[in-house]
Amino acid sequence: MSAVPLLEELKGLEGARVLLRVDFNVPMSGGEITDDLRMRLPLSTIGWLLDQGASAVTAVSHLGRPKGRRDPRYDMAPLRSHLRRLLEEEGLEAGRVTVGENLRFDPREEAGDLSLAEELCAGHDFFVNDAFGAAHRAHASVVGPPRFLPCAAGRVMAREVDVLDGLLHGPARPFVAVLGGSKVSEKLGVIEALLDKVDTLVVGGGMCFTFLAAGGHSVGGSLVEAEQVGTCRRLLESGHDIRIPTDLTVLSPGGAFGAGVEPSGEVRQVGEDVPDGWTGLDIGPGTAGEFSDAITEARTILWNGPMGVFEDPRFRAGTRAVAEAMAAASGFTVVGGGDSAAALAEFGLADEIDHVSTGGGASLEFIERGDLPGLEALREGRRR
Ligand code: 3PG
Ligand code: MG
């Protein structure tokens, strides 16, 4: 992939007004921001722009999925006050930075309508895209502004592209990918792409049961995508080194599990066959050890997706083992956003990882395709 234009290529920032697309789509609970990483990281970009003399930075983002209309649940007010505080803590001049309206209050955003992009660009001299987490969306604010303004990628975007591109081109070997999460169907593209790149693919999480079924094992009441069993069998027989669990942690029939439910039922360790009516909800301790060893022995490791229902403490051990092995690994460690990043943060291990991506879907799509609409737009966009 050819490189994206960088901040240093923007000439004449003194006194300029900059439109900055960020991904401030932070997790919130009861109106409070529960993890502000996505707001803290672009401070380096904002700081640089202000340092270069930009007179105004207008940060624009989506928050949640309000479906094209105003929705008080996704009001930007808490983000505005939080950003002000972060800027002040960094000693940056908060008065030069404003946060625009939630982009997804306007139906033209998701429709990719260029009239919205043009409106956003009005009154600005440059466009900087630092919203890696949204770069896989061909939305108006992502792909539109580079047509109207000289543009560049911000620091967050540039670092993400650099790291993920490095995984695809010349990673230190062995290169191990650890995939979890619930659905095989959502990850087939990335699995196929990774099999050509990695030395070993390790599969846990809900999706391992479709692989176990493909391997002829009984899966009881576990999550299985019946229509993907054939595909998983073909993958298992493809000659690639694919590791699936050899033991499991299971819950008795009718047991309740998950976040915010009253836990019930009996929990047991079994081998690679789940008894009738029981549900597999985590990898077992033997598998956790095997997966950890694969991580420890690798020189490059990519992890995406939890190994079990980690929100429920009874099914957290597999994800914790993988997180701890990642944290302790001497190889280069990359975690692809979303749930795995949340798990790491919960275990207090995020700082031990070389690169935690700010984009879940975006990082997977980048690995799959080697490019993203937001990056293509920057590359084809205007220069100054
Ligand atoms: C994310 O949280 O993954 C990004 O902000 C993109 O949001 P979306 O999945 O709602 O497009
Ligand atoms: Mg998403």
Short mmCIF file of N, CA and C in Angstrom, two decimals, residues 159-289:
data_model
loop_
_atom_site.label_atom_id
_atom_site.label_comp_id
_atom_site.label_asym_id
_atom_site.label_seq_id
_atom_site.Cartn_x
_atom_site.Cartn_y
_atom_site.Cartn_z
N ARG A 159 0.12 6.05 12.88
CA ARG A 159 0.69 4.97 13.70
C ARG A 159 -0.06 3.65 13.44
N GLU A 160 -1.38 3.71 13.38
CA GLU A 160 -2.17 2.50 13.13
C GLU A 160 -1.76 1.87 11.79
N VAL A 161 -1.69 2.72 10.77
CA VAL A 161 -1.37 2.21 9.44
C VAL A 161 0.03 1.61 9.42
N ASP A 162 0.94 2.30 10.09
CA ASP A 162 2.32 1.83 10.15
C ASP A 162 2.41 0.44 10.79
N VAL A 163 1.76 0.28 11.93
CA VAL A 163 1.84 -1.00 12.66
C VAL A 163 1.14 -2.12 11.89
N LEU A 164 -0.07 -1.85 11.42
CA LEU A 164 -0.83 -2.91 10.76
C LEU A 164 -0.21 -3.28 9.42
N ASP A 165 0.32 -2.28 8.73
CA ASP A 165 1.01 -2.54 7.47
C ASP A 165 2.23 -3.43 7.72
N GLY A 166 2.90 -3.18 8.85
CA GLY A 166 4.07 -3.99 9.22
C GLY A 166 3.71 -5.46 9.44
N LEU A 167 2.50 -5.70 9.95
CA LEU A 167 2.07 -7.09 10.15
C LEU A 167 1.89 -7.79 8.81
N LEU A 168 1.41 -7.03 7.83
CA LEU A 168 1.12 -7.63 6.54
C LEU A 168 2.37 -7.79 5.68
N HIS A 169 3.36 -6.94 5.92
CA HIS A 169 4.56 -6.96 5.08
C HIS A 169 5.80 -7.15 5.95
N GLY A 170 6.28 -8.36 5.99
CA GLY A 170 7.55 -8.63 6.66
C GLY A 170 7.51 -8.65 8.18
N PRO A 171 6.51 -9.30 8.81
CA PRO A 171 6.53 -9.42 10.27
C PRO A 171 7.67 -10.33 10.72
N ALA A 172 8.20 -10.09 11.94
CA ALA A 172 9.19 -11.01 12.50
C ALA A 172 8.50 -12.36 12.76
N ARG A 173 9.19 -13.44 12.46
CA ARG A 173 8.56 -14.77 12.60
C ARG A 173 9.20 -15.57 13.73
N PRO A 174 8.41 -16.48 14.32
CA PRO A 174 7.04 -16.82 13.96
C PRO A 174 6.02 -15.72 14.26
N PHE A 175 5.01 -15.66 13.39
CA PHE A 175 3.91 -14.71 13.52
C PHE A 175 2.66 -15.53 13.88
N VAL A 176 2.12 -15.24 15.05
CA VAL A 176 0.96 -15.98 15.54
C VAL A 176 -0.23 -15.03 15.65
N ALA A 177 -1.39 -15.44 15.14
CA ALA A 177 -2.61 -14.66 15.34
C ALA A 177 -3.55 -15.45 16.25
N VAL A 178 -4.10 -14.76 17.23
CA VAL A 178 -5.04 -15.37 18.16
C VAL A 178 -6.40 -14.72 17.92
N LEU A 179 -7.36 -15.50 17.46
CA LEU A 179 -8.68 -14.94 17.16
C LEU A 179 -9.74 -15.53 18.08
N GLY A 180 -10.63 -14.66 18.54
CA GLY A 180 -11.76 -15.12 19.32
C GLY A 180 -12.99 -14.36 18.87
N GLY A 181 -13.97 -14.24 19.77
CA GLY A 181 -15.21 -13.58 19.38
C GLY A 181 -16.21 -14.62 18.97
N SER A 182 -17.45 -14.15 18.78
CA SER A 182 -18.51 -15.15 18.68
C SER A 182 -18.72 -15.72 17.30
N LYS A 183 -18.58 -14.93 16.25
CA LYS A 183 -19.02 -15.42 14.94
C LYS A 183 -17.90 -15.69 13.95
N VAL A 184 -17.84 -16.91 13.45
CA VAL A 184 -16.91 -17.24 12.37
C VAL A 184 -17.26 -16.45 11.12
N SER A 185 -18.57 -16.37 10.85
CA SER A 185 -18.99 -15.74 9.59
C SER A 185 -18.46 -14.32 9.46
N GLU A 186 -18.38 -13.59 10.61
CA GLU A 186 -17.90 -12.21 10.56
C GLU A 186 -16.39 -12.15 10.38
N LYS A 187 -15.71 -13.26 10.65
CA LYS A 187 -14.24 -13.21 10.62
C LYS A 187 -13.63 -14.05 9.51
N LEU A 188 -14.49 -14.63 8.66
CA LEU A 188 -13.95 -15.51 7.62
C LEU A 188 -12.95 -14.80 6.72
N GLY A 189 -13.31 -13.57 6.33
CA GLY A 189 -12.43 -12.81 5.44
C GLY A 189 -11.06 -12.61 6.07
N VAL A 190 -11.07 -12.25 7.34
CA VAL A 190 -9.80 -11.97 8.01
C VAL A 190 -9.05 -13.27 8.28
N ILE A 191 -9.78 -14.35 8.55
CA ILE A 191 -9.12 -15.65 8.76
C ILE A 191 -8.38 -16.06 7.48
N GLU A 192 -9.08 -15.95 6.35
CA GLU A 192 -8.46 -16.36 5.08
C GLU A 192 -7.24 -15.50 4.78
N ALA A 193 -7.37 -14.18 5.03
CA ALA A 193 -6.24 -13.29 4.77
C ALA A 193 -5.07 -13.63 5.70
N LEU A 194 -5.38 -13.90 6.96
CA LEU A 194 -4.32 -14.17 7.93
C LEU A 194 -3.61 -15.50 7.66
N LEU A 195 -4.36 -16.48 7.16
CA LEU A 195 -3.73 -17.79 6.94
C LEU A 195 -2.57 -17.70 5.95
N ASP A 196 -2.64 -16.72 5.05
CA ASP A 196 -1.53 -16.54 4.11
C ASP A 196 -0.36 -15.80 4.73
N LYS A 197 -0.59 -15.20 5.92
CA LYS A 197 0.46 -14.35 6.50
C LYS A 197 1.11 -14.97 7.73
N VAL A 198 0.31 -15.71 8.53
CA VAL A 198 0.82 -16.15 9.83
C VAL A 198 1.44 -17.55 9.74
N ASP A 199 2.22 -17.88 10.76
CA ASP A 199 2.74 -19.24 10.88
C ASP A 199 1.73 -20.11 11.62
N THR A 200 1.03 -19.51 12.57
CA THR A 200 0.05 -20.25 13.36
C THR A 200 -1.19 -19.39 13.60
N LEU A 201 -2.35 -19.99 13.42
CA LEU A 201 -3.61 -19.31 13.76
C LEU A 201 -4.23 -20.06 14.94
N VAL A 202 -4.50 -19.31 16.01
CA VAL A 202 -5.06 -19.88 17.22
C VAL A 202 -6.51 -19.41 17.31
N VAL A 203 -7.44 -20.35 17.48
CA VAL A 203 -8.86 -19.99 17.49
C VAL A 203 -9.52 -20.34 18.82
N GLY A 204 -10.07 -19.33 19.48
CA GLY A 204 -10.84 -19.55 20.71
C GLY A 204 -12.15 -18.79 20.61
N GLY A 205 -12.79 -18.52 21.74
CA GLY A 205 -14.03 -17.76 21.73
C GLY A 205 -15.19 -18.57 21.18
N GLY A 206 -16.35 -17.92 21.07
CA GLY A 206 -17.54 -18.62 20.60
C GLY A 206 -17.32 -19.31 19.27
N MET A 207 -16.49 -18.70 18.42
CA MET A 207 -16.34 -19.27 17.08
C MET A 207 -15.58 -20.59 17.05
N CYS A 208 -14.92 -20.95 18.16
CA CYS A 208 -14.17 -22.22 18.14
C CYS A 208 -15.11 -23.41 18.04
N PHE A 209 -16.39 -23.23 18.43
CA PHE A 209 -17.30 -24.38 18.41
C PHE A 209 -17.68 -24.79 17.00
N THR A 210 -17.69 -23.84 16.08
CA THR A 210 -17.95 -24.20 14.69
C THR A 210 -16.75 -25.00 14.15
N PHE A 211 -15.54 -24.60 14.58
CA PHE A 211 -14.35 -25.38 14.19
C PHE A 211 -14.36 -26.76 14.84
N LEU A 212 -14.75 -26.81 16.13
CA LEU A 212 -14.80 -28.12 16.82
C LEU A 212 -15.82 -29.03 16.14
N ALA A 213 -16.98 -28.46 15.78
CA ALA A 213 -17.99 -29.26 15.07
C ALA A 213 -17.42 -29.77 13.75
N ALA A 214 -16.67 -28.91 13.06
CA ALA A 214 -16.05 -29.31 11.79
C ALA A 214 -15.04 -30.43 11.99
N GLY A 215 -14.44 -30.46 13.18
CA GLY A 215 -13.47 -31.50 13.49
C GLY A 215 -14.14 -32.77 13.99
N GLY A 216 -15.48 -32.80 13.98
CA GLY A 216 -16.21 -34.01 14.35
C GLY A 216 -16.54 -34.12 15.83
N HIS A 217 -16.38 -33.02 16.57
CA HIS A 217 -16.67 -33.07 18.00
C HIS A 217 -18.11 -32.70 18.29
N SER A 218 -18.61 -33.19 19.44
CA SER A 218 -19.95 -32.77 19.84
C SER A 218 -19.81 -31.44 20.57
N VAL A 219 -20.76 -30.54 20.32
CA VAL A 219 -20.65 -29.19 20.87
C VAL A 219 -21.80 -28.86 21.82
N GLY A 220 -22.69 -29.82 22.08
CA GLY A 220 -23.80 -29.59 23.00
C GLY A 220 -24.62 -28.39 22.58
N GLY A 221 -24.92 -27.53 23.54
CA GLY A 221 -25.73 -26.35 23.24
C GLY A 221 -24.89 -25.12 22.94
N SER A 222 -23.61 -25.31 22.61
CA SER A 222 -22.72 -24.17 22.35
C SER A 222 -23.12 -23.46 21.05
N LEU A 223 -22.61 -22.23 20.94
CA LEU A 223 -22.86 -21.43 19.74
C LEU A 223 -22.19 -22.08 18.53
N VAL A 224 -22.98 -22.43 17.52
CA VAL A 224 -22.41 -23.00 16.30
C VAL A 224 -23.10 -22.36 15.11
N GLU A 225 -22.33 -22.01 14.09
CA GLU A 225 -22.92 -21.53 12.84
C GLU A 225 -22.91 -22.72 11.86
N ALA A 226 -24.05 -23.39 11.81
CA ALA A 226 -24.13 -24.65 11.05
C ALA A 226 -23.68 -24.45 9.60
N GLU A 227 -24.03 -23.30 9.03
CA GLU A 227 -23.73 -23.11 7.60
C GLU A 227 -22.23 -22.84 7.36
N GLN A 228 -21.46 -22.67 8.46
CA GLN A 228 -20.02 -22.43 8.30
C GLN A 228 -19.17 -23.67 8.60
N VAL A 229 -19.84 -24.76 8.99
CA VAL A 229 -19.07 -25.95 9.38
C VAL A 229 -18.22 -26.46 8.22
N GLY A 230 -18.81 -26.47 7.02
CA GLY A 230 -18.08 -26.94 5.84
C GLY A 230 -16.84 -26.09 5.57
N THR A 231 -17.02 -24.77 5.67
CA THR A 231 -15.89 -23.86 5.46
C THR A 231 -14.80 -24.11 6.49
N CYS A 232 -15.20 -24.28 7.75
CA CYS A 232 -14.22 -24.52 8.80
C CYS A 232 -13.48 -25.83 8.57
N ARG A 233 -14.21 -26.85 8.08
CA ARG A 233 -13.55 -28.13 7.79
C ARG A 233 -12.50 -27.95 6.70
N ARG A 234 -12.87 -27.21 5.67
CA ARG A 234 -11.91 -26.95 4.58
C ARG A 234 -10.67 -26.23 5.12
N LEU A 235 -10.87 -25.26 6.01
CA LEU A 235 -9.74 -24.53 6.59
C LEU A 235 -8.86 -25.47 7.41
N LEU A 236 -9.51 -26.32 8.22
CA LEU A 236 -8.74 -27.24 9.07
C LEU A 236 -7.93 -28.23 8.24
N GLU A 237 -8.44 -28.52 7.03
CA GLU A 237 -7.75 -29.49 6.17
C GLU A 237 -6.81 -28.82 5.17
N SER A 238 -6.65 -27.48 5.30
CA SER A 238 -5.90 -26.74 4.28
C SER A 238 -4.38 -26.88 4.43
N GLY A 239 -3.95 -27.51 5.51
CA GLY A 239 -2.51 -27.67 5.71
C GLY A 239 -1.89 -26.54 6.52
N HIS A 240 -2.67 -25.50 6.82
CA HIS A 240 -2.16 -24.43 7.68
C HIS A 240 -2.17 -24.89 9.13
N ASP A 241 -1.32 -24.26 9.93
CA ASP A 241 -1.26 -24.61 11.36
C ASP A 241 -2.37 -23.85 12.10
N ILE A 242 -3.49 -24.51 12.29
CA ILE A 242 -4.63 -23.90 12.99
C ILE A 242 -4.82 -24.66 14.30
N ARG A 243 -4.77 -23.94 15.42
CA ARG A 243 -4.94 -24.59 16.73
C ARG A 243 -6.31 -24.26 17.30
N ILE A 244 -7.05 -25.29 17.64
CA ILE A 244 -8.35 -25.09 18.28
C ILE A 244 -8.30 -25.73 19.67
N PRO A 245 -9.23 -25.40 20.55
CA PRO A 245 -9.14 -25.86 21.94
C PRO A 245 -9.13 -27.38 22.07
N THR A 246 -8.42 -27.84 23.10
CA THR A 246 -8.40 -29.27 23.43
C THR A 246 -9.14 -29.52 24.74
N ASP A 247 -9.47 -28.44 25.44
CA ASP A 247 -10.38 -28.58 26.58
C ASP A 247 -11.21 -27.30 26.72
N LEU A 248 -12.29 -27.40 27.46
CA LEU A 248 -13.29 -26.33 27.49
C LEU A 248 -13.88 -26.16 28.89
N THR A 249 -14.38 -24.97 29.15
CA THR A 249 -15.12 -24.73 30.38
C THR A 249 -16.59 -24.60 29.98
N VAL A 250 -17.43 -25.43 30.58
CA VAL A 250 -18.82 -25.52 30.13
C VAL A 250 -19.81 -25.28 31.27
N LEU A 251 -21.03 -24.91 30.89
CA LEU A 251 -22.09 -24.60 31.86
C LEU A 251 -23.25 -25.59 31.67
N SER A 252 -23.82 -26.01 32.79
CA SER A 252 -24.88 -27.04 32.74
C SER A 252 -26.15 -26.52 32.05
N PRO A 253 -26.99 -27.45 31.57
CA PRO A 253 -28.22 -27.05 30.86
C PRO A 253 -29.06 -26.08 31.69
N GLY A 254 -29.52 -25.02 31.05
CA GLY A 254 -30.40 -24.06 31.71
C GLY A 254 -29.68 -23.02 32.56
N GLY A 255 -28.36 -23.15 32.72
CA GLY A 255 -27.60 -22.20 33.53
C GLY A 255 -27.60 -20.82 32.89
N ALA A 256 -27.62 -19.76 33.73
CA ALA A 256 -27.61 -18.39 33.19
C ALA A 256 -26.20 -17.84 33.25
N PHE A 257 -25.85 -17.03 32.26
CA PHE A 257 -24.50 -16.47 32.20
C PHE A 257 -24.53 -15.11 31.53
N GLY A 258 -23.38 -14.40 31.63
CA GLY A 258 -23.24 -13.13 30.93
C GLY A 258 -23.18 -11.96 31.88
N ALA A 259 -23.05 -10.77 31.28
CA ALA A 259 -22.95 -9.55 32.08
C ALA A 259 -24.31 -9.21 32.66
N GLY A 260 -24.35 -8.84 33.91
CA GLY A 260 -25.57 -8.32 34.50
C GLY A 260 -26.67 -9.34 34.74
N VAL A 261 -26.39 -10.64 34.66
CA VAL A 261 -27.41 -11.63 35.01
C VAL A 261 -27.00 -12.31 36.30
N GLU A 262 -27.99 -12.83 36.98
CA GLU A 262 -27.74 -13.60 38.20
C GLU A 262 -27.16 -14.95 37.74
N PRO A 263 -25.87 -15.22 38.01
CA PRO A 263 -25.29 -16.45 37.47
C PRO A 263 -25.91 -17.68 38.11
N SER A 264 -26.14 -18.71 37.30
CA SER A 264 -26.67 -19.95 37.85
C SER A 264 -26.11 -21.12 37.05
N GLY A 265 -26.32 -22.34 37.55
CA GLY A 265 -25.86 -23.54 36.86
C GLY A 265 -24.52 -24.02 37.40
N GLU A 266 -24.14 -25.19 36.90
CA GLU A 266 -22.89 -25.81 37.34
C GLU A 266 -21.83 -25.62 36.26
N VAL A 267 -20.61 -25.30 36.68
CA VAL A 267 -19.51 -25.09 35.73
C VAL A 267 -18.54 -26.27 35.83
N ARG A 268 -18.14 -26.81 34.68
CA ARG A 268 -17.20 -27.94 34.66
C ARG A 268 -16.13 -27.76 33.59
N GLN A 269 -15.03 -28.48 33.78
CA GLN A 269 -14.01 -28.58 32.74
C GLN A 269 -14.24 -29.89 32.00
N VAL A 270 -14.24 -29.81 30.67
CA VAL A 270 -14.35 -31.04 29.88
C VAL A 270 -13.27 -31.03 28.79
N GLY A 271 -13.16 -32.12 28.06
CA GLY A 271 -12.21 -32.18 26.94
C GLY A 271 -12.77 -31.44 25.74
N GLU A 272 -12.51 -31.96 24.54
CA GLU A 272 -12.95 -31.20 23.36
C GLU A 272 -14.36 -31.57 22.92
N ASP A 273 -15.06 -32.37 23.71
CA ASP A 273 -16.46 -32.69 23.42
C ASP A 273 -17.34 -32.13 24.53
N VAL A 274 -18.36 -31.39 24.12
CA VAL A 274 -19.29 -30.79 25.09
C VAL A 274 -20.46 -31.75 25.29
N PRO A 275 -20.78 -32.09 26.55
CA PRO A 275 -21.92 -33.00 26.77
C PRO A 275 -23.22 -32.39 26.27
N ASP A 276 -24.17 -33.26 25.95
CA ASP A 276 -25.49 -32.83 25.48
C ASP A 276 -26.11 -31.79 26.38
N GLY A 277 -26.60 -30.69 25.80
CA GLY A 277 -27.30 -29.67 26.58
C GLY A 277 -26.40 -28.71 27.31
N TRP A 278 -25.12 -29.03 27.48
CA TRP A 278 -24.19 -28.11 28.14
C TRP A 278 -23.69 -27.09 27.12
N THR A 279 -23.22 -25.96 27.63
CA THR A 279 -22.77 -24.89 26.74
C THR A 279 -21.32 -24.54 27.02
N GLY A 280 -20.49 -24.58 25.99
CA GLY A 280 -19.09 -24.17 26.13
C GLY A 280 -19.01 -22.65 26.15
N LEU A 281 -18.38 -22.08 27.20
CA LEU A 281 -18.34 -20.62 27.33
C LEU A 281 -16.93 -20.06 27.52
N ASP A 282 -15.94 -20.96 27.59
CA ASP A 282 -14.55 -20.50 27.67
C ASP A 282 -13.65 -21.65 27.25
N ILE A 283 -12.42 -21.31 26.86
CA ILE A 283 -11.43 -22.37 26.64
C ILE A 283 -11.06 -22.92 28.02
N GLY A 284 -10.59 -24.16 28.06
CA GLY A 284 -10.22 -24.77 29.33
C GLY A 284 -8.80 -24.40 29.73
N PRO A 285 -8.37 -24.80 30.94
CA PRO A 285 -7.05 -24.42 31.44
C PRO A 285 -5.90 -25.01 30.62
N GLY A 286 -6.08 -26.25 30.10
CA GLY A 286 -5.01 -26.83 29.28
C GLY A 286 -4.82 -26.02 28.00
N THR A 287 -5.92 -25.67 27.38
CA THR A 287 -5.88 -24.86 26.15
C THR A 287 -5.29 -23.48 26.44
N ALA A 288 -5.70 -22.89 27.57
CA ALA A 288 -5.17 -21.58 27.93
C ALA A 288 -3.64 -21.65 28.01
N GLY A 289 -3.13 -22.74 28.56
CA GLY A 289 -1.68 -22.93 28.64
C GLY A 289 -1.05 -23.09 27.26
#
